[in-house]
CSV table of C-alpha atoms and ligand atoms in Angstrom, one decimal:
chain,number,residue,atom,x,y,z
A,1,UNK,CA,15.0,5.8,4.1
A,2,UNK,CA,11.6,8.0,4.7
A,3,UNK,CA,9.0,6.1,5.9
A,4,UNK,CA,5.7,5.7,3.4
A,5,UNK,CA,2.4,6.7,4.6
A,6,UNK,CA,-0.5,5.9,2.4
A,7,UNK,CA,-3.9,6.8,2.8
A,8,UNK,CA,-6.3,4.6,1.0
A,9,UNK,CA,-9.7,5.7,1.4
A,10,UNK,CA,-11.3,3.4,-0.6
A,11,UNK,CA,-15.2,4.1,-1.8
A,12,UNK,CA,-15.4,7.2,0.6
A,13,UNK,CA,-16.2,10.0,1.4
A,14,UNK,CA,-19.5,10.8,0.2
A,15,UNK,CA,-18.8,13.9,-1.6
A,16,UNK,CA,-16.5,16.2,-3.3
A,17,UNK,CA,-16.8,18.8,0.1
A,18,UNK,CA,-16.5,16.3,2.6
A,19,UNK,CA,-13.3,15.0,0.3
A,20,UNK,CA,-11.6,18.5,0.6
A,21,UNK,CA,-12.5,19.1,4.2
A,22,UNK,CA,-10.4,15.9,5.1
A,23,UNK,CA,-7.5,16.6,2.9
A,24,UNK,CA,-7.0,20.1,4.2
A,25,UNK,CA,-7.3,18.4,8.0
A,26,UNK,CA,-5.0,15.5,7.3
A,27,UNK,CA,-2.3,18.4,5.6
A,28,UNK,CA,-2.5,20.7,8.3
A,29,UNK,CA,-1.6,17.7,10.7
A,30,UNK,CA,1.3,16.9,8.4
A,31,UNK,CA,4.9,18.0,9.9
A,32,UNK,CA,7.1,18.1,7.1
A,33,UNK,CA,10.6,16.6,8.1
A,34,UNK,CA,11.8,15.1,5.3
A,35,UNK,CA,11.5,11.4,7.6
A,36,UNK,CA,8.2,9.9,6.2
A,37,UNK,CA,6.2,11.1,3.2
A,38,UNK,CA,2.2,11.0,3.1
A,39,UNK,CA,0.4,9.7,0.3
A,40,UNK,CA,-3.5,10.2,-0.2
A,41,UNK,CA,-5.4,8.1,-2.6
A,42,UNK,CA,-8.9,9.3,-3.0
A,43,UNK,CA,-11.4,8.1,-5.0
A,44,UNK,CA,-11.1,9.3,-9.1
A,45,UNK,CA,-13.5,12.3,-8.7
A,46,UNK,CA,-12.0,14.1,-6.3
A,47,UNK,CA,-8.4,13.4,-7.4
A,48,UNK,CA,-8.1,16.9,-8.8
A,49,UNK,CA,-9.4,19.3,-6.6
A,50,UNK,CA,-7.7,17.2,-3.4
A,51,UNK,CA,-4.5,17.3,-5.2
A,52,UNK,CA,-4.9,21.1,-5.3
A,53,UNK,CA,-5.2,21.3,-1.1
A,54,UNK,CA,-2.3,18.9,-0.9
A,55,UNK,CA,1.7,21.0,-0.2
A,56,UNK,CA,3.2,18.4,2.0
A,57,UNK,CA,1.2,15.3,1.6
A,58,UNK,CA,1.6,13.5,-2.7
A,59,UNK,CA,-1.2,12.3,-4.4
A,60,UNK,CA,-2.1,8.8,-5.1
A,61,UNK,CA,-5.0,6.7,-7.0
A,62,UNK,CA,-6.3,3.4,-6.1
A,63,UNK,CA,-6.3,1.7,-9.6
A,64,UNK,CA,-5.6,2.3,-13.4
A,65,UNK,CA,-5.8,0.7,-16.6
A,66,UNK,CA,-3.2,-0.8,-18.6
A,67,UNK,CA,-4.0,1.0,-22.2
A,68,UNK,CA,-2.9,4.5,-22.9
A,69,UNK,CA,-6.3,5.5,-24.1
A,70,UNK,CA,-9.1,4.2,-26.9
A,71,UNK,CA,-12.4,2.1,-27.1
A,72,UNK,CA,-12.4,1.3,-22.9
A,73,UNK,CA,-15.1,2.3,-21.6
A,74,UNK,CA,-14.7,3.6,-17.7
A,75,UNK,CA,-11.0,2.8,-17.2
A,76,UNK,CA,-8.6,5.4,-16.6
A,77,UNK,CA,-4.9,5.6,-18.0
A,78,UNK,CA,-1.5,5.8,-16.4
A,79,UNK,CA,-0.7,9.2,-18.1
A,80,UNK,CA,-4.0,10.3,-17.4
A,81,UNK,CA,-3.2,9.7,-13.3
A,82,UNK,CA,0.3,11.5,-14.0
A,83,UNK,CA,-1.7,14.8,-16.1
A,84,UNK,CA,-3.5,15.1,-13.4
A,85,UNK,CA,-0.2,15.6,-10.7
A,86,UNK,CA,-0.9,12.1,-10.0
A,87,UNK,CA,2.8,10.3,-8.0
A,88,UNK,CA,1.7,7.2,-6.9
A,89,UNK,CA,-0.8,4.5,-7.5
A,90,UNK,CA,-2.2,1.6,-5.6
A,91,UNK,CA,-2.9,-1.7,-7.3
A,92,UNK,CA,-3.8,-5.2,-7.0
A,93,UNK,CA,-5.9,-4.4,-3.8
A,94,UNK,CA,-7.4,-7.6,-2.1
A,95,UNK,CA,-10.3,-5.7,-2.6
A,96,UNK,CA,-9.9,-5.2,-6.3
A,97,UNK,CA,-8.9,-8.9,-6.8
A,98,UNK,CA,-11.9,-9.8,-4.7
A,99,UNK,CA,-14.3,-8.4,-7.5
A,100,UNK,CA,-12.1,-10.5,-10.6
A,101,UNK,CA,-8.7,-8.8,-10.9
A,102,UNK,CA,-6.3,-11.4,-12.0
A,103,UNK,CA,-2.7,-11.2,-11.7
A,104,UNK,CA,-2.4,-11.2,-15.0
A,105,UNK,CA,-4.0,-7.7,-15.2
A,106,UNK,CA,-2.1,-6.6,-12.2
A,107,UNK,CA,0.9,-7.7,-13.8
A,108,UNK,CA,-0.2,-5.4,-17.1
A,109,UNK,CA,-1.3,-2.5,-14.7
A,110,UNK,CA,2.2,-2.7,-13.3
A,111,UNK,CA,4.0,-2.8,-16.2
A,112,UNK,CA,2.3,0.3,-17.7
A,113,UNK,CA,2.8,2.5,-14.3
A,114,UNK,CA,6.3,2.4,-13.9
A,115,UNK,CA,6.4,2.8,-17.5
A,116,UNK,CA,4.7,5.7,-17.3
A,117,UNK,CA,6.8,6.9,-14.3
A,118,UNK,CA,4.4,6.6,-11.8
A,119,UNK,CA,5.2,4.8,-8.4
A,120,UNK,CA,4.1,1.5,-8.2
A,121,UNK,CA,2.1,0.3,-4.7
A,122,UNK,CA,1.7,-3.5,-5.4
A,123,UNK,CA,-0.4,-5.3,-2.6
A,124,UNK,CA,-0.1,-8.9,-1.8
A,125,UNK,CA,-1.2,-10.9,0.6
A,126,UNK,CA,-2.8,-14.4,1.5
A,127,UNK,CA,-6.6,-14.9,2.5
A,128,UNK,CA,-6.8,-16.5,5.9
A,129,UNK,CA,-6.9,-20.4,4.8
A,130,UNK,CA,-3.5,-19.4,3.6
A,131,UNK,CA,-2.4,-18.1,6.6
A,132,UNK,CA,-3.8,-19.1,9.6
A,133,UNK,CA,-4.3,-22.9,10.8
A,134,UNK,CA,-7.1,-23.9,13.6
A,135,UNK,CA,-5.5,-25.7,16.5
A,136,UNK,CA,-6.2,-27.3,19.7
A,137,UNK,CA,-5.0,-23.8,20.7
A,138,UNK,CA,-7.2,-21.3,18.7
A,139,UNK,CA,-5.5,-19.6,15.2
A,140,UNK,CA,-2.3,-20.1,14.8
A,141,UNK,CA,0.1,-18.6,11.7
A,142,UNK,CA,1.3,-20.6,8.8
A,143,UNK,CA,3.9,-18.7,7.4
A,144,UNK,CA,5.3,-21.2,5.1
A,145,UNK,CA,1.4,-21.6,3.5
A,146,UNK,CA,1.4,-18.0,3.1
A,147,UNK,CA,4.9,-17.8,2.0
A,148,UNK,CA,4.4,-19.6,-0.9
A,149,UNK,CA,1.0,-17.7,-1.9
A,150,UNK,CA,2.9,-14.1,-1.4
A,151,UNK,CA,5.8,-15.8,-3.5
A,152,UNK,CA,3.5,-16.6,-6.2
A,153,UNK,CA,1.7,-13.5,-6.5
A,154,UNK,CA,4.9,-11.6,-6.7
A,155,UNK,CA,6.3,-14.0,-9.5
A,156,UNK,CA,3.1,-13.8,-11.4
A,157,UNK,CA,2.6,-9.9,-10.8
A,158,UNK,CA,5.8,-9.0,-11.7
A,159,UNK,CA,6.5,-11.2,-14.6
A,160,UNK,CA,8.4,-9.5,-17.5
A,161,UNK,CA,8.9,-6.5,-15.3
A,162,UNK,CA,13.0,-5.9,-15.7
A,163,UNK,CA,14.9,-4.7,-11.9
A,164,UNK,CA,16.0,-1.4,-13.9
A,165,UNK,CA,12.3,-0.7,-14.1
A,166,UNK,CA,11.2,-1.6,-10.6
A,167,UNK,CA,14.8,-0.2,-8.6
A,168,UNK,CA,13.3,3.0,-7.3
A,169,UNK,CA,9.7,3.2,-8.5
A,170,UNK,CA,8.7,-0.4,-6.8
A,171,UNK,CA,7.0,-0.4,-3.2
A,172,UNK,CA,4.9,-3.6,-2.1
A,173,UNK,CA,2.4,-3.6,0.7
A,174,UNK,CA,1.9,-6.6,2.3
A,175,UNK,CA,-1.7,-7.2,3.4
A,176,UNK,CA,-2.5,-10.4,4.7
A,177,UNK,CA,-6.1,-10.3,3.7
A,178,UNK,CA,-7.6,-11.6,7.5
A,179,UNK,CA,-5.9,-8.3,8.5
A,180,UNK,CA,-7.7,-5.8,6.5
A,181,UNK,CA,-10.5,-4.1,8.3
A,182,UNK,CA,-11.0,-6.6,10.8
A,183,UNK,CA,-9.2,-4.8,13.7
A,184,UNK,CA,-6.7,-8.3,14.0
A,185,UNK,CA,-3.2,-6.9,12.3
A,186,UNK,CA,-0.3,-9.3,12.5
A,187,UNK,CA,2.4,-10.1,14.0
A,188,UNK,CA,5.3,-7.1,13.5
A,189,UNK,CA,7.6,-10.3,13.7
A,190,UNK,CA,5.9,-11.8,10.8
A,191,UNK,CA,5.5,-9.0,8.8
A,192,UNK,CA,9.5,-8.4,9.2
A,193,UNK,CA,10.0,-11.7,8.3
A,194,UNK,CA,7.7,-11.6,5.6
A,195,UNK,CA,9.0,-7.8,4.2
A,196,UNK,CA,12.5,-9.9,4.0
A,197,UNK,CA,11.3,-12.8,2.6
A,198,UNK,CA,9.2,-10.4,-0.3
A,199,UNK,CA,11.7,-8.1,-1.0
A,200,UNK,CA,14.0,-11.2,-1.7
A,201,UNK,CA,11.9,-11.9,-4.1
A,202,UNK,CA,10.4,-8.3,-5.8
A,203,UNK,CA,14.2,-6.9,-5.4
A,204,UNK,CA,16.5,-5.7,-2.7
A,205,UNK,CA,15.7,-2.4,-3.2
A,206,UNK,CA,11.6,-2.1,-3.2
A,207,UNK,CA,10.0,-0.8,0.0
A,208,UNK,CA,7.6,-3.0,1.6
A,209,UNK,CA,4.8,-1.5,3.8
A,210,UNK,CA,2.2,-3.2,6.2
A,211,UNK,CA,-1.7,-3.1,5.9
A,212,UNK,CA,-4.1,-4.3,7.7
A,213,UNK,CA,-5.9,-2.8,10.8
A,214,UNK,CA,-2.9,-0.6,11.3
A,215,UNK,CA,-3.7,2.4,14.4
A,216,UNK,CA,-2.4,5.0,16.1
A,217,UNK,CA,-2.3,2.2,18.8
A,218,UNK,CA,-0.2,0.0,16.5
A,219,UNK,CA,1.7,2.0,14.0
A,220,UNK,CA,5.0,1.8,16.2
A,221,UNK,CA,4.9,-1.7,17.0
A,222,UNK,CA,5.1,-2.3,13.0
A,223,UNK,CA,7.1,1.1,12.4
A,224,UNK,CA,9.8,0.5,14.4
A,225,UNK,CA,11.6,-1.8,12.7
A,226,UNK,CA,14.0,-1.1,9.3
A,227,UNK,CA,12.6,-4.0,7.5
A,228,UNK,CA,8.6,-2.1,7.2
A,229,UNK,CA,9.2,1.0,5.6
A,230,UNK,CA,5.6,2.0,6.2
A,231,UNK,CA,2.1,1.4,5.9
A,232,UNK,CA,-1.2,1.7,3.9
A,233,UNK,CA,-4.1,2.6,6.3
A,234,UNK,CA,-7.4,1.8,5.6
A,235,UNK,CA,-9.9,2.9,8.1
A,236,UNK,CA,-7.5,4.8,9.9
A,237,UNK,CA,-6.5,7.0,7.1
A,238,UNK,CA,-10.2,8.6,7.2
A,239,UNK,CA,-9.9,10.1,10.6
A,240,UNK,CA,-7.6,13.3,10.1
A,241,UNK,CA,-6.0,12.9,13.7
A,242,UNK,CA,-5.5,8.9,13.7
A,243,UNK,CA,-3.3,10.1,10.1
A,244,UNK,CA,-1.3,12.8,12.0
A,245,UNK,CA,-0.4,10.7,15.1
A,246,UNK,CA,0.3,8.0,12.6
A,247,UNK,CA,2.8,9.9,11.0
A,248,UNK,CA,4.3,11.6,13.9
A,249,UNK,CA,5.4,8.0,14.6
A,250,UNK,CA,6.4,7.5,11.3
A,251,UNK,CA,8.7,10.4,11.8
A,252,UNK,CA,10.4,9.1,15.2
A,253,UNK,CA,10.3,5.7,13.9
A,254,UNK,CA,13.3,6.8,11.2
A,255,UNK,CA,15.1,8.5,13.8
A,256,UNK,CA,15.7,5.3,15.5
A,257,UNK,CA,16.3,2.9,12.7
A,258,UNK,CA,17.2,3.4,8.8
A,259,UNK,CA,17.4,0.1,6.4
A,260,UNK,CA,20.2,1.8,4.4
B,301,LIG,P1,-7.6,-1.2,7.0
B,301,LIG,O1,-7.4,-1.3,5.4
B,301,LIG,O2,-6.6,-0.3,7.5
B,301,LIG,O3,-9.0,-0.6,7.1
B,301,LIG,O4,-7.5,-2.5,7.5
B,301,LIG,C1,-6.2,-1.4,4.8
B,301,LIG,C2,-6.3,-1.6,3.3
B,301,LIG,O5,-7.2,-2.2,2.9
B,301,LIG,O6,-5.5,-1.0,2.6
């Protein structure tokens, strides 16, 4: 199974030249192989023109709306995102959630992508009371805490949402929300036991990446196991050469290990 690459770059960059300039870098550091595919999700504006650099690397946005058009002011449809070469689309960010998206929106934003044929990235994850305890001995994990939160986000995000719909279209990244951006990723242990434990519950057949301070330095460590069948890069994903190294991992990763 290729390994996923997505490049989320959340609010940046700055402008539509600057946006182009790194898509052309981050393609020309692509080596096509047919082991790991690249996804870029730019902001809205500059979906267009960067999915016009992009040969090797897919296009992906970092949110939608659930209605296929009318009276809604500022959101953008699914079939919108697939007019304009659109593949994938991210949603349910911890980021997103942060500033009032419910599940229950997820749920409908999921619903209406796959419906639309668009694939599906899904992120879960628990905030840090979830999943870490203080002890005598500093932070320590608490998987079953964050077990359950994962297990309900999943239930509640995917509600209605048949297997035959999410079979091939379905990819979940975990992102244990202490992880994001703060340079502290977890555990590759505990995110293969918790890519197990989610795609028990999301289906057998979803891929499930990591997020969360994921490097150069640390891509393998989380890469190099079947159960993580990629990653969503934050930070990371804005520096042309951290994406190509990252990927070239990706790449040698698969030769190593497959899932099926
Ligand atoms: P990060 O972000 O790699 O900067 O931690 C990951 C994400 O938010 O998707």
């Amino acid at each position: 199974m290729k390994k996923l690459i997505v490049a989320n770059w959340k609010e940046n960059p700055a402008s539509l030249k600057k946006a182009i300039s790194l898509a052309r870098q981050i393609e020309k550091g692509i080596v096509k192989t047919g082991k790991s595919e690249v996804v870029i999700a730019p902001p809205f504006p500059f979906l267009s023109a960067v999915g016009k650099v992009l040969k090797r690397a897919k296009l992906g946005a970092q949110n939608v709306f659930w209605e296929d058009g009318g009276a809604y002011t500022g959101e953008v449809s699914p079939s919108m995102l697939k007019n304009s070469g659109v593949e994938y689309v991210i949603i349910g960010h911890s980021e997103r959630r942060k500033l009032g998206e419910t599940d229950e929106m997820v749920n409908k934003k999921v619903k209406a992508s796959l419906k639309a044929g668009l694939k599906v990235i899904l992120c879960v994850g628990e905030p840090a009371e979830r999943g870490l305890t203080r002890t005598s001995r500093g932070l320590t994990r608490n998987k079953k805490s964050a077990k359950n939160f994962v297990k309900k986000q999943l239930e509640n995000d995917l509600h209605d949402i048949a297997f035959s719909l999410r079979k091939s279209a379905l990819i979940v990244a975990y992102e244990p929300i202490w992880a994001i951006g703060s340079g502290k990723p977890d555990k590759p242990e505990d995110t293969v036991e918790m890519a197990k434990f989610i795609r028990s519950i999301a289906g057998l057949k979803a891929k499930v990446l990591y997020g969360g301070s994921v490097t150069s330095r640390n891509a393998k460590s989380f890469l190099q196991y079947k159960e993580v069948d990629g990653a969503l890069v934050g930070g990371a994903s804005l520096k042309a050469e951290e994406l190509k190294k990252i990927t070239a991992i990706a790449n040698n990763a698969n030769k190593a290990q497959s899932r099926i």
